[in-house]
CSV table of N, CA and C in Angstrom, one decimal:
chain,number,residue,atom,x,y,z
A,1,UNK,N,-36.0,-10.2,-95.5
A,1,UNK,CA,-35.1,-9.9,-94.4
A,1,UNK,C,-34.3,-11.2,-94.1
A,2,UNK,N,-33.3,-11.6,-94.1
A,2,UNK,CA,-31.9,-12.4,-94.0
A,2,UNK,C,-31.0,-12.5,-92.7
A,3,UNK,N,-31.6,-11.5,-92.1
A,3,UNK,CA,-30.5,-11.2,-91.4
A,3,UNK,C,-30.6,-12.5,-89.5
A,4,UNK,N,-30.2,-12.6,-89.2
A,4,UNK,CA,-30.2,-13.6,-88.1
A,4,UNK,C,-29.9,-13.3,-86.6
A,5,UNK,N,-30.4,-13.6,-85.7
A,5,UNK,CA,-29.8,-13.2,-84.4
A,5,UNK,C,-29.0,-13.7,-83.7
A,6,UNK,N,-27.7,-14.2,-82.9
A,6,UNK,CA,-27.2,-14.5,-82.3
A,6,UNK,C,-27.3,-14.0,-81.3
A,7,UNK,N,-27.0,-15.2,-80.1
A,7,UNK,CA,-27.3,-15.3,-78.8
A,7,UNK,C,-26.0,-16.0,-77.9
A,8,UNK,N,-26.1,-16.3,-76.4
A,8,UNK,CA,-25.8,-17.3,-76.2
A,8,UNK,C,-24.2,-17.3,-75.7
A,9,UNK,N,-23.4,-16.1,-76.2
A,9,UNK,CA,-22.2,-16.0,-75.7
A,9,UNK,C,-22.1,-15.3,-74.7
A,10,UNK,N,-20.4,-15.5,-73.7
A,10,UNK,CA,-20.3,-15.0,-72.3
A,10,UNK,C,-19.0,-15.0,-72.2
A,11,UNK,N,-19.0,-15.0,-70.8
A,11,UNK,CA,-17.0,-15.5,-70.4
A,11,UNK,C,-17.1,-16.8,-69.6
A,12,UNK,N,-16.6,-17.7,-70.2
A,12,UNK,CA,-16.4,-18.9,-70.0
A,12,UNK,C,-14.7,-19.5,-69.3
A,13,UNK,N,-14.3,-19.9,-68.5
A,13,UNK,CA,-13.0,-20.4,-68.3
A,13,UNK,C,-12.9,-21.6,-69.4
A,14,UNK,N,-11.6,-21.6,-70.0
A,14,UNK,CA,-10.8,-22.6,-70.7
A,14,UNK,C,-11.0,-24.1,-70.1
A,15,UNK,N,-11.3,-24.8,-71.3
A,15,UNK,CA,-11.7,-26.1,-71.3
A,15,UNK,C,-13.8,-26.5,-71.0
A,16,UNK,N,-13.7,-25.4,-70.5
A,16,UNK,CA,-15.7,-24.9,-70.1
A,16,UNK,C,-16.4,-25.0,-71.4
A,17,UNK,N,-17.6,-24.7,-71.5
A,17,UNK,CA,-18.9,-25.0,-72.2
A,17,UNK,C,-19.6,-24.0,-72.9
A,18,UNK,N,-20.0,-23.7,-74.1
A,18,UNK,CA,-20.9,-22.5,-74.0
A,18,UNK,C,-21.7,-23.5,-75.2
A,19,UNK,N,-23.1,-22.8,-75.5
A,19,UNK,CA,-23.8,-23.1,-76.6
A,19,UNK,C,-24.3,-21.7,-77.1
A,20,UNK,N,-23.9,-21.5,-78.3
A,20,UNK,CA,-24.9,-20.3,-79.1
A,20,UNK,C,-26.0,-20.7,-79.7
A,21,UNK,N,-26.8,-19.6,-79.9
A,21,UNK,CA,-28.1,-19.7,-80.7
A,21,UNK,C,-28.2,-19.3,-81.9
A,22,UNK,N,-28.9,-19.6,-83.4
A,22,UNK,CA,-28.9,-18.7,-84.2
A,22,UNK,C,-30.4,-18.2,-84.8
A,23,UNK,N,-31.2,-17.5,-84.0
A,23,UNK,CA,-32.5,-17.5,-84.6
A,23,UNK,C,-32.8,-17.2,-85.7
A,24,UNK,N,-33.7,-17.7,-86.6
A,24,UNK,CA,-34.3,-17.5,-88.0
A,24,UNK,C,-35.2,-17.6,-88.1
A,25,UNK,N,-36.2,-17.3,-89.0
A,25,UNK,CA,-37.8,-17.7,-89.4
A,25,UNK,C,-37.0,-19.1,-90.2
A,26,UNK,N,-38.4,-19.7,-90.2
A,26,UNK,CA,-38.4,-20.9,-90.7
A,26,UNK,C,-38.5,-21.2,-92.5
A,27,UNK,N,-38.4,-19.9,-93.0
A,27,UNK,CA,-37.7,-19.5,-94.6
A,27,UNK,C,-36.7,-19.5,-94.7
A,28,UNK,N,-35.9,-19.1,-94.0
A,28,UNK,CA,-34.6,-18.7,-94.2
A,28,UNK,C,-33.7,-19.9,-93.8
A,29,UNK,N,-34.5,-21.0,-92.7
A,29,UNK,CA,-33.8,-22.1,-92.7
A,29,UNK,C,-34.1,-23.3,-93.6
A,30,UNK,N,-35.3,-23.0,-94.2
A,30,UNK,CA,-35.6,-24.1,-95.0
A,30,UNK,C,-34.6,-23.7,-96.9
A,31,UNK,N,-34.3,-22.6,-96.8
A,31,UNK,CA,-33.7,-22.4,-97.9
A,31,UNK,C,-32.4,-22.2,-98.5
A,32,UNK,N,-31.7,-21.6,-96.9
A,32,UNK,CA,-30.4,-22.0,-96.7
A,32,UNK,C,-29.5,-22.1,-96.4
A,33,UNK,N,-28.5,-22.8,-96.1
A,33,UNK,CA,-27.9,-23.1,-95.4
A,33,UNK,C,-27.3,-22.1,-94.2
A,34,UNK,N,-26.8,-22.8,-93.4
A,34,UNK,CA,-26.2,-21.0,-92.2
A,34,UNK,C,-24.9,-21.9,-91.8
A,35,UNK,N,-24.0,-20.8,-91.4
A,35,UNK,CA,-23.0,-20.9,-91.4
A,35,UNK,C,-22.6,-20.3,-90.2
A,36,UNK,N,-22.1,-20.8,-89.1
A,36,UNK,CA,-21.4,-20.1,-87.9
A,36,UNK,C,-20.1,-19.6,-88.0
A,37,UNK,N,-19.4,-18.2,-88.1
A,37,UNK,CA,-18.1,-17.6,-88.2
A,37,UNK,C,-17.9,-17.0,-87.1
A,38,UNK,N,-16.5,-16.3,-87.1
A,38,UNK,CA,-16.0,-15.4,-86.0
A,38,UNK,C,-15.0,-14.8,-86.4
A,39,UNK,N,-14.8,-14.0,-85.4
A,39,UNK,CA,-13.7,-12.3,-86.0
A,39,UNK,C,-13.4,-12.1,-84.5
A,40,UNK,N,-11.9,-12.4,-84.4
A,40,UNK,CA,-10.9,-12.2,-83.4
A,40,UNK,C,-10.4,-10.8,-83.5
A,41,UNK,N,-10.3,-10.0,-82.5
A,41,UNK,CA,-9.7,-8.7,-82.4
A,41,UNK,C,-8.3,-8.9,-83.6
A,42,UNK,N,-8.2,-8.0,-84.7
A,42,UNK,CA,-7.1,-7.9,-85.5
A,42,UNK,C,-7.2,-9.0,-86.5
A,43,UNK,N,-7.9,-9.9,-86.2
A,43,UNK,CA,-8.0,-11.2,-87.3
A,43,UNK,C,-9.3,-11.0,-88.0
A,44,UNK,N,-8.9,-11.4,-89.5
A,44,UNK,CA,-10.2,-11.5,-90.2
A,44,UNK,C,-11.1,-12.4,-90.0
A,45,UNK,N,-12.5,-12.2,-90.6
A,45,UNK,CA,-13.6,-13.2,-90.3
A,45,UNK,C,-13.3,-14.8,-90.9
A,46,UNK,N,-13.6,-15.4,-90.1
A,46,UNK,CA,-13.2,-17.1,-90.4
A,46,UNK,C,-14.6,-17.9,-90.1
A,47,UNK,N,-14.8,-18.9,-91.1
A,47,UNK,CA,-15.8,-19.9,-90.8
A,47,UNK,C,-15.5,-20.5,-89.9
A,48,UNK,N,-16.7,-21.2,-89.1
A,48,UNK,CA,-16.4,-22.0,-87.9
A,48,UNK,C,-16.9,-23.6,-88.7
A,49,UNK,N,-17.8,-23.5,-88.7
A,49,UNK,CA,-19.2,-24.6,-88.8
A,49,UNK,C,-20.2,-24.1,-89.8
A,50,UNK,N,-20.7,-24.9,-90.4
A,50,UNK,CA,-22.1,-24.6,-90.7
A,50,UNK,C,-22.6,-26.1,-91.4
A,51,UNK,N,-24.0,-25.3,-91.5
A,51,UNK,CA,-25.0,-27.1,-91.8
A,51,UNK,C,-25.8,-27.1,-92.8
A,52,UNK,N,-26.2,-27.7,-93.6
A,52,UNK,CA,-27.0,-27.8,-94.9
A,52,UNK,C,-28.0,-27.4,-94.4
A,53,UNK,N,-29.1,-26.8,-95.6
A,53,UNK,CA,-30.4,-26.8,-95.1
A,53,UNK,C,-31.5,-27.9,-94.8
A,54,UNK,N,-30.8,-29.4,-95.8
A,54,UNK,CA,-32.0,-30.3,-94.8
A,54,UNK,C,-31.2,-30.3,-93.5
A,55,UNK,N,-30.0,-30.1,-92.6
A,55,UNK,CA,-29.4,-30.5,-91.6
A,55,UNK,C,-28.5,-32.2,-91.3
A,56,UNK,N,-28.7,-32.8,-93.0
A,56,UNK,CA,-27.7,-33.6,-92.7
A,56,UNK,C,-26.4,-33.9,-92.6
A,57,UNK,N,-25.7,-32.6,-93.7
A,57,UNK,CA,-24.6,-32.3,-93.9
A,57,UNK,C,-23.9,-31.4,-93.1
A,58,UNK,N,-22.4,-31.5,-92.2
A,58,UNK,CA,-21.9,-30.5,-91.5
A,58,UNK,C,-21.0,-30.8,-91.9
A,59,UNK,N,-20.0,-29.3,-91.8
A,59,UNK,CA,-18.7,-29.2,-91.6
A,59,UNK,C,-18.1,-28.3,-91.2
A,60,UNK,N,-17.1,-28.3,-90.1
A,60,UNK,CA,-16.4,-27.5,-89.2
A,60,UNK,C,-14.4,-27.6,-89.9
A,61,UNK,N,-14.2,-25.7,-89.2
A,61,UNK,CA,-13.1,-25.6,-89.4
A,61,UNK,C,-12.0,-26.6,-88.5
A,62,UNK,N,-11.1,-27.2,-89.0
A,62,UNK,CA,-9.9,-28.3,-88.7
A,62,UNK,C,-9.6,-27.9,-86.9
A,63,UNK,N,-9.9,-26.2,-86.5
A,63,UNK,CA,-9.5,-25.4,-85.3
A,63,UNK,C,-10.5,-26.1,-84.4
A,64,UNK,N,-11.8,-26.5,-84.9
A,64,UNK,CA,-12.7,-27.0,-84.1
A,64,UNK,C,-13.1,-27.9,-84.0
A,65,UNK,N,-13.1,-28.9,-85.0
A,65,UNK,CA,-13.4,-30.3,-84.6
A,65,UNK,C,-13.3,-31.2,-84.0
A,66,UNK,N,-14.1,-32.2,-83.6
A,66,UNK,CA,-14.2,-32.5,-82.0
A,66,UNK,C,-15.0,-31.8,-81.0
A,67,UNK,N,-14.6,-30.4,-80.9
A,67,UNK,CA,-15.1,-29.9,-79.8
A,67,UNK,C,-15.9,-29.2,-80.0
A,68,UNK,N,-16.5,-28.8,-81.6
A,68,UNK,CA,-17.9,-27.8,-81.5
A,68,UNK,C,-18.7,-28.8,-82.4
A,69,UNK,N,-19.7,-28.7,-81.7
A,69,UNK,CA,-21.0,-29.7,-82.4
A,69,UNK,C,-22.5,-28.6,-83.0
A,70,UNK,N,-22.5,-28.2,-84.1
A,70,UNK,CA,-23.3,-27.7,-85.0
A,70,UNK,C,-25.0,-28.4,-85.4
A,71,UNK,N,-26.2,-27.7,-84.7
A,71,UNK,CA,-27.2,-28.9,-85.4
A,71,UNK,C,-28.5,-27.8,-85.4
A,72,UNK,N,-29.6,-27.7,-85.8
A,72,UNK,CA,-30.9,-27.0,-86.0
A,72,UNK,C,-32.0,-27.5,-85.8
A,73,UNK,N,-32.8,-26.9,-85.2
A,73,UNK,CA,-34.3,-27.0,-85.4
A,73,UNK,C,-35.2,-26.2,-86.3
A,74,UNK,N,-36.3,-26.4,-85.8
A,74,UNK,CA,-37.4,-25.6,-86.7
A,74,UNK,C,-37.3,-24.0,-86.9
A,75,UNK,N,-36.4,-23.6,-85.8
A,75,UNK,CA,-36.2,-22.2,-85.6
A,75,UNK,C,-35.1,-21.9,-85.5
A,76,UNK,N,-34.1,-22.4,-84.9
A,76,UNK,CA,-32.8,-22.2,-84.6
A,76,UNK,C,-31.5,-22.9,-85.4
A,77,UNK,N,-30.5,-22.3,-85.2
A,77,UNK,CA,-29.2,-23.1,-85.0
A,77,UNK,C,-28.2,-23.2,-84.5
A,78,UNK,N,-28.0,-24.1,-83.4
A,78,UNK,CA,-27.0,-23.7,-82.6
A,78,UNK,C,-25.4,-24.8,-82.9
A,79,UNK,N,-25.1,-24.0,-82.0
A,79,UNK,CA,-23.8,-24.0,-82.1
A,79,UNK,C,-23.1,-24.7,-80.4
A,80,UNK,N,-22.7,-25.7,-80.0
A,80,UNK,CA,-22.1,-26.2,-78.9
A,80,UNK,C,-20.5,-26.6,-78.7
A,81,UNK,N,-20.1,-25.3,-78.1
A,81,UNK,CA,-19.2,-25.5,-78.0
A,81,UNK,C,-18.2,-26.2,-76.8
A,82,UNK,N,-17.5,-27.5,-77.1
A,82,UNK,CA,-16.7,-27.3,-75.6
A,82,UNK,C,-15.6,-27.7,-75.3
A,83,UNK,N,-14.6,-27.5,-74.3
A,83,UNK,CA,-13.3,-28.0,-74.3
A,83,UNK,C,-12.6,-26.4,-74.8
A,84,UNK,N,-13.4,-25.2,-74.5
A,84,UNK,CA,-13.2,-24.1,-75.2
A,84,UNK,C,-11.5,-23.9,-74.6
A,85,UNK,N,-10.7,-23.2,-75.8
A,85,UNK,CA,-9.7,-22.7,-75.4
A,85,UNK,C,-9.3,-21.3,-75.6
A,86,UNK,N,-8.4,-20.5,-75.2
A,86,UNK,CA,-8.5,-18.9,-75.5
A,86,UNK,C,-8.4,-18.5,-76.5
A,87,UNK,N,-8.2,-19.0,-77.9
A,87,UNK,CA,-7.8,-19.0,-78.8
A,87,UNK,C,-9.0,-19.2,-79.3
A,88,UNK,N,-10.1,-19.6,-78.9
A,88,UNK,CA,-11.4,-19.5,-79.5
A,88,UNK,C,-12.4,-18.3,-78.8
A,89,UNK,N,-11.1,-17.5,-78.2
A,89,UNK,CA,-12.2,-16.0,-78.2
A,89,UNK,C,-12.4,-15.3,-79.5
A,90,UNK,N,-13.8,-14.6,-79.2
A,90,UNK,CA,-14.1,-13.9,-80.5
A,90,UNK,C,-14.8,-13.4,-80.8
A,91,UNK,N,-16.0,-12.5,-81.3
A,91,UNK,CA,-17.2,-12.6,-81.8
A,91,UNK,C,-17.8,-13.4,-82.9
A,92,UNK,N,-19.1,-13.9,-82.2
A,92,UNK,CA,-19.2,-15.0,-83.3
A,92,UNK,C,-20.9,-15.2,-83.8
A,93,UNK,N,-21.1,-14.7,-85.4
A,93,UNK,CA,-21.6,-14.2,-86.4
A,93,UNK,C,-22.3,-15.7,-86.8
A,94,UNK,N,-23.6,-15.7,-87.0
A,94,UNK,CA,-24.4,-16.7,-88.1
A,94,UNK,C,-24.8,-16.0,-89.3
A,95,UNK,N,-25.0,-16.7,-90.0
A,95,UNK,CA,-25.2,-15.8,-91.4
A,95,UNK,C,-25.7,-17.2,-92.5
A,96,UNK,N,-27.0,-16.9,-93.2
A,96,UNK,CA,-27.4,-17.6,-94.2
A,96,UNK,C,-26.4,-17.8,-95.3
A,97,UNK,N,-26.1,-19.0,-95.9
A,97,UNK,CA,-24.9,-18.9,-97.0
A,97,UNK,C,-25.9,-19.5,-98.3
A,98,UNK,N,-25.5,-19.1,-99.3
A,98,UNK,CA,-26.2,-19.8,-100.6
A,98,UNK,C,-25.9,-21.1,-100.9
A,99,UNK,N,-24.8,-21.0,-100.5
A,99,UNK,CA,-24.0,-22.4,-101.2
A,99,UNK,C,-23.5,-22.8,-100.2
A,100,UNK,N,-23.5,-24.2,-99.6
A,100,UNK,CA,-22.8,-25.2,-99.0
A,100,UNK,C,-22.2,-26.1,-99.6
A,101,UNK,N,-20.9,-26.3,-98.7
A,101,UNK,CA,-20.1,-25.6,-97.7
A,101,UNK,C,-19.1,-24.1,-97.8
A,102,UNK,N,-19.6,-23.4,-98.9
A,102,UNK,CA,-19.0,-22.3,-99.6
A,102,UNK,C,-19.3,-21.2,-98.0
A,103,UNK,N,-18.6,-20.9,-97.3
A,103,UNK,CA,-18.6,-20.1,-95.8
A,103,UNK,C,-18.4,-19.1,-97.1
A,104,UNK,N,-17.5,-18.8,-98.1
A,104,UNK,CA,-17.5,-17.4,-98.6
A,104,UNK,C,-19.0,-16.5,-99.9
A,105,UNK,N,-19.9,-17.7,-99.6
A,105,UNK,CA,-21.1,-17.1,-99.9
A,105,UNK,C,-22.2,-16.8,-98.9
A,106,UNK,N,-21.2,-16.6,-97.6
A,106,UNK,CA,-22.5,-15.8,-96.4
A,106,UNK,C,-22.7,-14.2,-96.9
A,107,UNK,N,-23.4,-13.8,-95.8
A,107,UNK,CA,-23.8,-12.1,-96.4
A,107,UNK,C,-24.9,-12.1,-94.9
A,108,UNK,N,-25.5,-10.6,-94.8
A,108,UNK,CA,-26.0,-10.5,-94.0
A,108,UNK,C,-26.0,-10.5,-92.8
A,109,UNK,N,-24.7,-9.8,-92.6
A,109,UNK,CA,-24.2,-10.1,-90.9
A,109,UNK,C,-25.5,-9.5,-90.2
A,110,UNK,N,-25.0,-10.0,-88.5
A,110,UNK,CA,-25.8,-9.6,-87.8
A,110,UNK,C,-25.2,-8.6,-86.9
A,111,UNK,N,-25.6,-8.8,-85.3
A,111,UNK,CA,-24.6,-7.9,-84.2
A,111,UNK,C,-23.2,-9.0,-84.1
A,112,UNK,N,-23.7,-10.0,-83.8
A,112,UNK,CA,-22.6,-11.0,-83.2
A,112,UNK,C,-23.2,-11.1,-81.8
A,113,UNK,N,-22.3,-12.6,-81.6
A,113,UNK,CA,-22.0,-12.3,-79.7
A,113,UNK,C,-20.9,-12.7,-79.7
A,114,UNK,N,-20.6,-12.0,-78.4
A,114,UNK,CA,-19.3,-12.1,-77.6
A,114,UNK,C,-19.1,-13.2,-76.7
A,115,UNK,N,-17.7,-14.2,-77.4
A,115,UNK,CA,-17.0,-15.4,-76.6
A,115,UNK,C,-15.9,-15.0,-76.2
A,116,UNK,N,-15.7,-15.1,-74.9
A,116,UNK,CA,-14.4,-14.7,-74.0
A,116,UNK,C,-13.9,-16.2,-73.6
A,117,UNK,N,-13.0,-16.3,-73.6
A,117,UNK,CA,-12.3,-18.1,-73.0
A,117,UNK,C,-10.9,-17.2,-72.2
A,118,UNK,N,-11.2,-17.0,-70.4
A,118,UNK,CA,-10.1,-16.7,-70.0
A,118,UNK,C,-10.5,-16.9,-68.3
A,119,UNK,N,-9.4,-17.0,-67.9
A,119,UNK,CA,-9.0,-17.8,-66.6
A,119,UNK,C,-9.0,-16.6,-65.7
């Protein structure tokens, strides 16, 4: 089973804070990489972030850098976002990827959570 939980999202005002979670067993993070995406009402899914499986390597989409900081523990992976703007509303998906930084070899969605950025 692959599949991952996300946590952690809300309604936040613009320029505000949020951190997501991404829970996994500790297989799934020792083997591969994960990858934080999102899917805007009417927009297709897009990578955000994601981090190697040892956790030395990251890399985020050009929309977020700077302001989302990506990192893991023994169980988790989160996701810290801030300086959020509306444009970073969305639902937002972790997902084990095979290949890093290949975001288009995720699989195994989950529910998502919901990020609102509005005033």
């Amino acid at each position: 089973q692959l599949q991952l939980v996300e946590s952690g999202g809300g309604l936040v005002q613009p320029g505000g804070s949020l951190r997501l979670s991404c829970a996994a067993s500790g297989f799934i993070l020792d083997y591969y990489a994960i990858g934080w995406f999102r899917q805007a009402p009417g927009k297709e899914r897009e990578g955000v972030s994601c981090i190697s499986r040892s956790g030395i390597r990251t890399n985020y989409a050009d929309s977020v850098k700077g302001r989302f900081t990506i990192s893991k523990d023994n169980a988790k992976v989160y996701l810290q976002m801030n300086s959020l703007k509306p444009e970073d509303t969305a639902v937002y998906y972790c997902a084990p990827m095979t290949m890093y930084p290949d975001y288009g070899s995720a699989s195994n969605w989950g529910q998502g959570t919901q990020v609102t950025v509005s005033s």
